[in-house]
Amino acid sequence: LQPNPPVAAQAYAALLADPEDPEGAALEGALAFDLYAGAGITTAGLRAHFGAVEACESHPESARALGCTPMRTEEFLHAALDGEARPDLVVANPPRGGFSAAVREALARLSPPRLHVMSCNPDTLARDLDALSSHFELVGLRAFDTLPQTAHVEVVASLRRR
């Protein structure tokens, strides 16, 4: 549980919002991917605004609760690249280590119009954004103090395909 639920809710809202809309309206579309879906907070938010949402979660119990097969993100993205459906938005909340090189490569190849990332580690987020910068431009960056009186911060980065 987050010790600062109102701020955590703001972070999740920012993850799903259009950073270029002054009102912060949620993005909408036909298909969204939710990578590292966890307990499904983001998946539920996406389902309210997208025709279809494909969640990716490797933890078996969480995947079952989301109605998906447990799968590593690398495997999920490679399967998506082999298919024909392309998402309008990819949302990701990776672990502290950030994206693996294989995930960064697959995201670059998938090249969704929008990629939104929530990160609890600004250092790995900076590395990932740098690695993806030839394919995506940063259009929004917000920090949220979800653990008050600690050095911990959640950062939401919004990217658009170049």
mmCIF file with all atom_site columns, C-alpha atoms in Angstrom:
data_model
loop_
_atom_site.group_PDB
_atom_site.id
_atom_site.type_symbol
_atom_site.label_atom_id
_atom_site.label_alt_id
_atom_site.label_comp_id
_atom_site.label_asym_id
_atom_site.label_entity_id
_atom_site.label_seq_id
_atom_site.pdbx_PDB_ins_code
_atom_site.Cartn_x
_atom_site.Cartn_y
_atom_site.Cartn_z
_atom_site.occupancy
_atom_site.B_iso_or_equiv
_atom_site.pdbx_formal_charge
_atom_site.auth_seq_id
_atom_site.auth_comp_id
_atom_site.auth_asym_id
_atom_site.auth_atom_id
_atom_site.pdbx_PDB_model_num
ATOM 1   C CA . LEU A 1 1   ? 0.000   0.000   0.000   1.00 0.00 ? 1   LEU A CA 1
ATOM 2   C CA . GLN A 1 2   ? 1.138   3.508   -0.753  1.00 0.00 ? 2   GLN A CA 1
ATOM 3   C CA . PRO A 1 3   ? 1.494   5.754   2.325   1.00 0.00 ? 3   PRO A CA 1
ATOM 4   C CA . ASN A 1 4   ? 0.273   8.699   0.228   1.00 0.00 ? 4   ASN A CA 1
ATOM 5   C CA . PRO A 1 5   ? -2.768  7.384   -1.720  1.00 0.00 ? 5   PRO A CA 1
ATOM 6   C CA . PRO A 1 6   ? -3.953  10.772  -3.082  1.00 0.00 ? 6   PRO A CA 1
ATOM 7   C CA . VAL A 1 7   ? -0.557  11.438  -4.681  1.00 0.00 ? 7   VAL A CA 1
ATOM 8   C CA . ALA A 1 8   ? -0.298  7.852   -5.964  1.00 0.00 ? 8   ALA A CA 1
ATOM 9   C CA . ALA A 1 9   ? -3.712  8.340   -7.616  1.00 0.00 ? 9   ALA A CA 1
ATOM 10  C CA . GLN A 1 10  ? -2.401  11.514  -9.271  1.00 0.00 ? 10  GLN A CA 1
ATOM 11  C CA . ALA A 1 11  ? 0.611   9.593   -10.596 1.00 0.00 ? 11  ALA A CA 1
ATOM 12  C CA . TYR A 1 12  ? -1.582  6.867   -12.087 1.00 0.00 ? 12  TYR A CA 1
ATOM 13  C CA . ALA A 1 13  ? -3.866  9.498   -13.631 1.00 0.00 ? 13  ALA A CA 1
ATOM 14  C CA . ALA A 1 14  ? -0.820  11.204  -15.195 1.00 0.00 ? 14  ALA A CA 1
ATOM 15  C CA . LEU A 1 15  ? 0.305   7.853   -16.598 1.00 0.00 ? 15  LEU A CA 1
ATOM 16  C CA . LEU A 1 16  ? -2.945  7.600   -18.572 1.00 0.00 ? 16  LEU A CA 1
ATOM 17  C CA . ALA A 1 17  ? -3.346  11.279  -19.472 1.00 0.00 ? 17  ALA A CA 1
ATOM 18  C CA . ASP A 1 18  ? -2.428  13.267  -22.545 1.00 0.00 ? 18  ASP A CA 1
ATOM 19  C CA . PRO A 1 19  ? 0.398   15.513  -21.269 1.00 0.00 ? 19  PRO A CA 1
ATOM 20  C CA . GLU A 1 20  ? -0.302  18.010  -24.053 1.00 0.00 ? 20  GLU A CA 1
ATOM 21  C CA . ASP A 1 21  ? -3.960  18.470  -23.085 1.00 0.00 ? 21  ASP A CA 1
ATOM 22  C CA . PRO A 1 22  ? -4.356  21.398  -20.646 1.00 0.00 ? 22  PRO A CA 1
ATOM 23  C CA . GLU A 1 23  ? -7.194  19.520  -18.945 1.00 0.00 ? 23  GLU A CA 1
ATOM 24  C CA . GLY A 1 24  ? -5.140  16.308  -18.680 1.00 0.00 ? 24  GLY A CA 1
ATOM 25  C CA . ALA A 1 25  ? -7.762  14.228  -20.460 1.00 0.00 ? 25  ALA A CA 1
ATOM 26  C CA . ALA A 1 26  ? -7.153  10.500  -20.565 1.00 0.00 ? 26  ALA A CA 1
ATOM 27  C CA . LEU A 1 27  ? -5.821  9.159   -23.836 1.00 0.00 ? 27  LEU A CA 1
ATOM 28  C CA . GLU A 1 28  ? -8.228  6.990   -25.828 1.00 0.00 ? 28  GLU A CA 1
ATOM 29  C CA . GLY A 1 29  ? -7.911  4.514   -28.650 1.00 0.00 ? 29  GLY A CA 1
ATOM 30  C CA . ALA A 1 30  ? -8.564  1.059   -30.000 1.00 0.00 ? 30  ALA A CA 1
ATOM 31  C CA . LEU A 1 31  ? -5.753  -0.865  -28.270 1.00 0.00 ? 31  LEU A CA 1
ATOM 32  C CA . ALA A 1 32  ? -3.427  -0.284  -25.318 1.00 0.00 ? 32  ALA A CA 1
ATOM 33  C CA . PHE A 1 33  ? -0.700  -2.466  -23.809 1.00 0.00 ? 33  PHE A CA 1
ATOM 34  C CA . ASP A 1 34  ? -0.068  -2.432  -20.051 1.00 0.00 ? 34  ASP A CA 1
ATOM 35  C CA . LEU A 1 35  ? 3.431   -3.769  -19.370 1.00 0.00 ? 35  LEU A CA 1
ATOM 36  C CA . TYR A 1 36  ? 4.398   -4.892  -15.857 1.00 0.00 ? 36  TYR A CA 1
ATOM 37  C CA . ALA A 1 37  ? 0.693   -4.662  -15.024 1.00 0.00 ? 37  ALA A CA 1
ATOM 38  C CA . GLY A 1 38  ? 1.000   -5.849  -11.420 1.00 0.00 ? 38  GLY A CA 1
ATOM 39  C CA . ALA A 1 39  ? -2.290  -5.677  -9.532  1.00 0.00 ? 39  ALA A CA 1
ATOM 40  C CA . GLY A 1 40  ? -4.052  -4.102  -12.515 1.00 0.00 ? 40  GLY A CA 1
ATOM 41  C CA . ILE A 1 41  ? -4.581  -0.508  -11.375 1.00 0.00 ? 41  ILE A CA 1
ATOM 42  C CA . THR A 1 42  ? -3.405  0.825   -14.716 1.00 0.00 ? 42  THR A CA 1
ATOM 43  C CA . THR A 1 43  ? -5.173  -1.933  -16.644 1.00 0.00 ? 43  THR A CA 1
ATOM 44  C CA . ALA A 1 44  ? -8.502  -0.928  -15.101 1.00 0.00 ? 44  ALA A CA 1
ATOM 45  C CA . GLY A 1 45  ? -7.909  2.723   -15.979 1.00 0.00 ? 45  GLY A CA 1
ATOM 46  C CA . LEU A 1 46  ? -7.009  1.854   -19.558 1.00 0.00 ? 46  LEU A CA 1
ATOM 47  C CA . ARG A 1 47  ? -10.096 -0.335  -19.974 1.00 0.00 ? 47  ARG A CA 1
ATOM 48  C CA . ALA A 1 48  ? -12.265 2.716   -19.333 1.00 0.00 ? 48  ALA A CA 1
ATOM 49  C CA . HIS A 1 49  ? -10.797 4.521   -22.376 1.00 0.00 ? 49  HIS A CA 1
ATOM 50  C CA . PHE A 1 50  ? -9.586  1.891   -24.855 1.00 0.00 ? 50  PHE A CA 1
ATOM 51  C CA . GLY A 1 51  ? -11.523 -0.624  -26.909 1.00 0.00 ? 51  GLY A CA 1
ATOM 52  C CA . ALA A 1 52  ? -9.099  -3.388  -25.887 1.00 0.00 ? 52  ALA A CA 1
ATOM 53  C CA . VAL A 1 53  ? -6.311  -3.638  -23.344 1.00 0.00 ? 53  VAL A CA 1
ATOM 54  C CA . GLU A 1 54  ? -3.653  -6.344  -23.308 1.00 0.00 ? 54  GLU A CA 1
ATOM 55  C CA . ALA A 1 55  ? -1.981  -6.686  -19.932 1.00 0.00 ? 55  ALA A CA 1
ATOM 56  C CA . CYS A 1 56  ? 1.445   -8.235  -19.448 1.00 0.00 ? 56  CYS A CA 1
ATOM 57  C CA . GLU A 1 57  ? 2.430   -9.561  -16.032 1.00 0.00 ? 57  GLU A CA 1
ATOM 58  C CA . SER A 1 58  ? 4.949   -12.266 -15.150 1.00 0.00 ? 58  SER A CA 1
ATOM 59  C CA . HIS A 1 59  ? 3.741   -13.037 -11.608 1.00 0.00 ? 59  HIS A CA 1
ATOM 60  C CA . PRO A 1 60  ? 1.319   -15.984 -12.005 1.00 0.00 ? 60  PRO A CA 1
ATOM 61  C CA . GLU A 1 61  ? -1.207  -14.936 -9.361  1.00 0.00 ? 61  GLU A CA 1
ATOM 62  C CA . SER A 1 62  ? -1.401  -11.351 -10.630 1.00 0.00 ? 62  SER A CA 1
ATOM 63  C CA . ALA A 1 63  ? -1.626  -12.508 -14.252 1.00 0.00 ? 63  ALA A CA 1
ATOM 64  C CA . ARG A 1 64  ? -4.517  -14.830 -13.412 1.00 0.00 ? 64  ARG A CA 1
ATOM 65  C CA . ALA A 1 65  ? -6.355  -11.979 -11.672 1.00 0.00 ? 65  ALA A CA 1
ATOM 66  C CA . LEU A 1 66  ? -5.906  -9.889  -14.834 1.00 0.00 ? 66  LEU A CA 1
ATOM 67  C CA . GLY A 1 67  ? -7.104  -12.715 -17.085 1.00 0.00 ? 67  GLY A CA 1
ATOM 68  C CA . CYS A 1 68  ? -3.798  -13.083 -18.907 1.00 0.00 ? 68  CYS A CA 1
ATOM 69  C CA . THR A 1 69  ? -1.124  -15.747 -19.227 1.00 0.00 ? 69  THR A CA 1
ATOM 70  C CA . PRO A 1 70  ? 1.932   -15.065 -17.049 1.00 0.00 ? 70  PRO A CA 1
ATOM 71  C CA . MET A 1 71  ? 4.627   -13.805 -19.391 1.00 0.00 ? 71  MET A CA 1
ATOM 72  C CA . ARG A 1 72  ? 7.849   -11.829 -19.243 1.00 0.00 ? 72  ARG A CA 1
ATOM 73  C CA . THR A 1 73  ? 7.669   -8.451  -20.958 1.00 0.00 ? 73  THR A CA 1
ATOM 74  C CA . GLU A 1 74  ? 10.289  -9.438  -23.524 1.00 0.00 ? 74  GLU A CA 1
ATOM 75  C CA . GLU A 1 75  ? 8.185   -12.433 -24.576 1.00 0.00 ? 75  GLU A CA 1
ATOM 76  C CA . PHE A 1 76  ? 4.982   -10.378 -24.681 1.00 0.00 ? 76  PHE A CA 1
ATOM 77  C CA . LEU A 1 77  ? 6.547   -7.701  -26.918 1.00 0.00 ? 77  LEU A CA 1
ATOM 78  C CA . HIS A 1 78  ? 8.114   -10.257 -29.261 1.00 0.00 ? 78  HIS A CA 1
ATOM 79  C CA . ALA A 1 79  ? 4.729   -11.955 -29.637 1.00 0.00 ? 79  ALA A CA 1
ATOM 80  C CA . ALA A 1 80  ? 3.174   -8.551  -30.353 1.00 0.00 ? 80  ALA A CA 1
ATOM 81  C CA . LEU A 1 81  ? 5.800   -7.844  -32.998 1.00 0.00 ? 81  LEU A CA 1
ATOM 82  C CA . ASP A 1 82  ? 4.933   -11.166 -34.671 1.00 0.00 ? 82  ASP A CA 1
ATOM 83  C CA . GLY A 1 83  ? 1.231   -10.220 -34.714 1.00 0.00 ? 83  GLY A CA 1
ATOM 84  C CA . GLU A 1 84  ? -0.595  -7.595  -36.714 1.00 0.00 ? 84  GLU A CA 1
ATOM 85  C CA . ALA A 1 85  ? -2.269  -5.546  -33.967 1.00 0.00 ? 85  ALA A CA 1
ATOM 86  C CA . ARG A 1 86  ? -0.429  -2.374  -33.002 1.00 0.00 ? 86  ARG A CA 1
ATOM 87  C CA . PRO A 1 87  ? -1.273  -0.445  -29.843 1.00 0.00 ? 87  PRO A CA 1
ATOM 88  C CA . ASP A 1 88  ? -2.175  3.247   -29.772 1.00 0.00 ? 88  ASP A CA 1
ATOM 89  C CA . LEU A 1 89  ? -0.548  3.484   -26.339 1.00 0.00 ? 89  LEU A CA 1
ATOM 90  C CA . VAL A 1 90  ? 1.936   1.416   -24.365 1.00 0.00 ? 90  VAL A CA 1
ATOM 91  C CA . VAL A 1 91  ? 2.019   2.003   -20.618 1.00 0.00 ? 91  VAL A CA 1
ATOM 92  C CA . ALA A 1 92  ? 4.809   0.517   -18.513 1.00 0.00 ? 92  ALA A CA 1
ATOM 93  C CA . ASN A 1 93  ? 5.673   0.474   -14.827 1.00 0.00 ? 93  ASN A CA 1
ATOM 94  C CA . PRO A 1 94  ? 8.935   -1.506  -14.796 1.00 0.00 ? 94  PRO A CA 1
ATOM 95  C CA . PRO A 1 95  ? 10.799  -2.637  -11.680 1.00 0.00 ? 95  PRO A CA 1
ATOM 96  C CA . ARG A 1 96  ? 13.605  -0.495  -10.197 1.00 0.00 ? 96  ARG A CA 1
ATOM 97  C CA . GLY A 1 97  ? 16.070  -1.918  -12.721 1.00 0.00 ? 97  GLY A CA 1
ATOM 98  C CA . GLY A 1 98  ? 14.066  -0.355  -15.563 1.00 0.00 ? 98  GLY A CA 1
ATOM 99  C CA . PHE A 1 99  ? 13.752  -1.869  -19.015 1.00 0.00 ? 99  PHE A CA 1
ATOM 100 C CA . SER A 1 100 ? 16.102  -4.584  -20.180 1.00 0.00 ? 100 SER A CA 1
ATOM 101 C CA . ALA A 1 101 ? 17.956  -3.964  -23.427 1.00 0.00 ? 101 ALA A CA 1
ATOM 102 C CA . ALA A 1 102 ? 15.603  -6.485  -25.088 1.00 0.00 ? 102 ALA A CA 1
ATOM 103 C CA . VAL A 1 103 ? 12.531  -4.535  -23.941 1.00 0.00 ? 103 VAL A CA 1
ATOM 104 C CA . ARG A 1 104 ? 13.996  -1.234  -25.153 1.00 0.00 ? 104 ARG A CA 1
ATOM 105 C CA . GLU A 1 105 ? 14.765  -2.798  -28.545 1.00 0.00 ? 105 GLU A CA 1
ATOM 106 C CA . ALA A 1 106 ? 11.291  -4.316  -28.828 1.00 0.00 ? 106 ALA A CA 1
ATOM 107 C CA . LEU A 1 107 ? 9.604   -1.017  -27.884 1.00 0.00 ? 107 LEU A CA 1
ATOM 108 C CA . ALA A 1 108 ? 11.642  0.774   -30.552 1.00 0.00 ? 108 ALA A CA 1
ATOM 109 C CA . ARG A 1 109 ? 10.599  -1.830  -33.146 1.00 0.00 ? 109 ARG A CA 1
ATOM 110 C CA . LEU A 1 110 ? 6.951   -1.791  -32.036 1.00 0.00 ? 110 LEU A CA 1
ATOM 111 C CA . SER A 1 111 ? 7.025   2.010   -32.261 1.00 0.00 ? 111 SER A CA 1
ATOM 112 C CA . PRO A 1 112 ? 3.643   2.869   -30.716 1.00 0.00 ? 112 PRO A CA 1
ATOM 113 C CA . PRO A 1 113 ? 2.436   6.460   -31.212 1.00 0.00 ? 113 PRO A CA 1
ATOM 114 C CA . ARG A 1 114 ? 2.580   6.956   -27.422 1.00 0.00 ? 114 ARG A CA 1
ATOM 115 C CA . LEU A 1 115 ? 4.707   5.373   -24.690 1.00 0.00 ? 115 LEU A CA 1
ATOM 116 C CA . HIS A 1 116 ? 4.102   6.313   -21.047 1.00 0.00 ? 116 HIS A CA 1
ATOM 117 C CA . VAL A 1 117 ? 6.437   5.057   -18.328 1.00 0.00 ? 117 VAL A CA 1
ATOM 118 C CA . MET A 1 118 ? 6.136   5.229   -14.537 1.00 0.00 ? 118 MET A CA 1
ATOM 119 C CA . SER A 1 119 ? 9.425   4.689   -12.757 1.00 0.00 ? 119 SER A CA 1
ATOM 120 C CA . CYS A 1 120 ? 10.495  4.549   -9.132  1.00 0.00 ? 120 CYS A CA 1
ATOM 121 C CA . ASN A 1 121 ? 14.142  4.943   -10.161 1.00 0.00 ? 121 ASN A CA 1
ATOM 122 C CA . PRO A 1 122 ? 15.063  8.204   -11.931 1.00 0.00 ? 122 PRO A CA 1
ATOM 123 C CA . ASP A 1 123 ? 18.514  6.830   -12.855 1.00 0.00 ? 123 ASP A CA 1
ATOM 124 C CA . THR A 1 124 ? 17.210  3.827   -14.795 1.00 0.00 ? 124 THR A CA 1
ATOM 125 C CA . LEU A 1 125 ? 14.440  5.958   -16.290 1.00 0.00 ? 125 LEU A CA 1
ATOM 126 C CA . ALA A 1 126 ? 17.068  8.410   -17.598 1.00 0.00 ? 126 ALA A CA 1
ATOM 127 C CA . ARG A 1 127 ? 19.008  5.493   -19.108 1.00 0.00 ? 127 ARG A CA 1
ATOM 128 C CA . ASP A 1 128 ? 15.874  4.102   -20.761 1.00 0.00 ? 128 ASP A CA 1
ATOM 129 C CA . LEU A 1 129 ? 14.766  7.485   -22.110 1.00 0.00 ? 129 LEU A CA 1
ATOM 130 C CA . ASP A 1 130 ? 18.231  8.070   -23.558 1.00 0.00 ? 130 ASP A CA 1
ATOM 131 C CA . ALA A 1 131 ? 18.227  4.648   -25.229 1.00 0.00 ? 131 ALA A CA 1
ATOM 132 C CA . LEU A 1 132 ? 14.773  5.290   -26.737 1.00 0.00 ? 132 LEU A CA 1
ATOM 133 C CA . SER A 1 133 ? 15.416  8.913   -27.750 1.00 0.00 ? 133 SER A CA 1
ATOM 134 C CA . SER A 1 134 ? 16.040  8.168   -31.427 1.00 0.00 ? 134 SER A CA 1
ATOM 135 C CA . HIS A 1 135 ? 12.541  6.638   -31.674 1.00 0.00 ? 135 HIS A CA 1
ATOM 136 C CA . PHE A 1 136 ? 10.561  8.721   -29.159 1.00 0.00 ? 136 PHE A CA 1
ATOM 137 C CA . GLU A 1 137 ? 10.539  12.314  -27.967 1.00 0.00 ? 137 GLU A CA 1
ATOM 138 C CA . LEU A 1 138 ? 9.806   13.244  -24.379 1.00 0.00 ? 138 LEU A CA 1
ATOM 139 C CA . VAL A 1 139 ? 6.646   15.391  -24.199 1.00 0.00 ? 139 VAL A CA 1
ATOM 140 C CA . GLY A 1 140 ? 5.945   15.260  -20.472 1.00 0.00 ? 140 GLY A CA 1
ATOM 141 C CA . LEU A 1 141 ? 7.762   14.503  -17.233 1.00 0.00 ? 141 LEU A CA 1
ATOM 142 C CA . ARG A 1 142 ? 6.233   14.709  -13.765 1.00 0.00 ? 142 ARG A CA 1
ATOM 143 C CA . ALA A 1 143 ? 7.485   13.640  -10.345 1.00 0.00 ? 143 ALA A CA 1
ATOM 144 C CA . PHE A 1 144 ? 5.261   12.490  -7.477  1.00 0.00 ? 144 PHE A CA 1
ATOM 145 C CA . ASP A 1 145 ? 6.177   12.262  -3.791  1.00 0.00 ? 145 ASP A CA 1
ATOM 146 C CA . THR A 1 146 ? 4.348   9.033   -2.988  1.00 0.00 ? 146 THR A CA 1
ATOM 147 C CA . LEU A 1 147 ? 6.592   8.252   0.005   1.00 0.00 ? 147 LEU A CA 1
ATOM 148 C CA . PRO A 1 148 ? 6.778   11.524  1.959   1.00 0.00 ? 148 PRO A CA 1
ATOM 149 C CA . GLN A 1 149 ? 9.887   12.309  3.981   1.00 0.00 ? 149 GLN A CA 1
ATOM 150 C CA . THR A 1 150 ? 12.022  9.882   1.971   1.00 0.00 ? 150 THR A CA 1
ATOM 151 C CA . ALA A 1 151 ? 14.221  10.273  -1.088  1.00 0.00 ? 151 ALA A CA 1
ATOM 152 C CA . HIS A 1 152 ? 11.846  8.018   -3.054  1.00 0.00 ? 152 HIS A CA 1
ATOM 153 C CA . VAL A 1 153 ? 9.972   9.559   -5.986  1.00 0.00 ? 153 VAL A CA 1
ATOM 154 C CA . GLU A 1 154 ? 7.708   8.178   -8.724  1.00 0.00 ? 154 GLU A CA 1
ATOM 155 C CA . VAL A 1 155 ? 8.323   9.750   -12.129 1.00 0.00 ? 155 VAL A CA 1
ATOM 156 C CA . VAL A 1 156 ? 5.920   9.601   -15.060 1.00 0.00 ? 156 VAL A CA 1
ATOM 157 C CA . ALA A 1 157 ? 7.467   10.137  -18.488 1.00 0.00 ? 157 ALA A CA 1
ATOM 158 C CA . SER A 1 158 ? 5.237   10.622  -21.538 1.00 0.00 ? 158 SER A CA 1
ATOM 159 C CA . LEU A 1 159 ? 6.778   9.987   -24.934 1.00 0.00 ? 159 LEU A CA 1
ATOM 160 C CA . ARG A 1 160 ? 5.545   10.380  -28.490 1.00 0.00 ? 160 ARG A CA 1
ATOM 161 C CA . ARG A 1 161 ? 6.880   8.491   -31.507 1.00 0.00 ? 161 ARG A CA 1
ATOM 162 C CA . ARG A 1 162 ? 9.256   10.589  -33.626 1.00 0.00 ? 162 ARG A CA 1
#
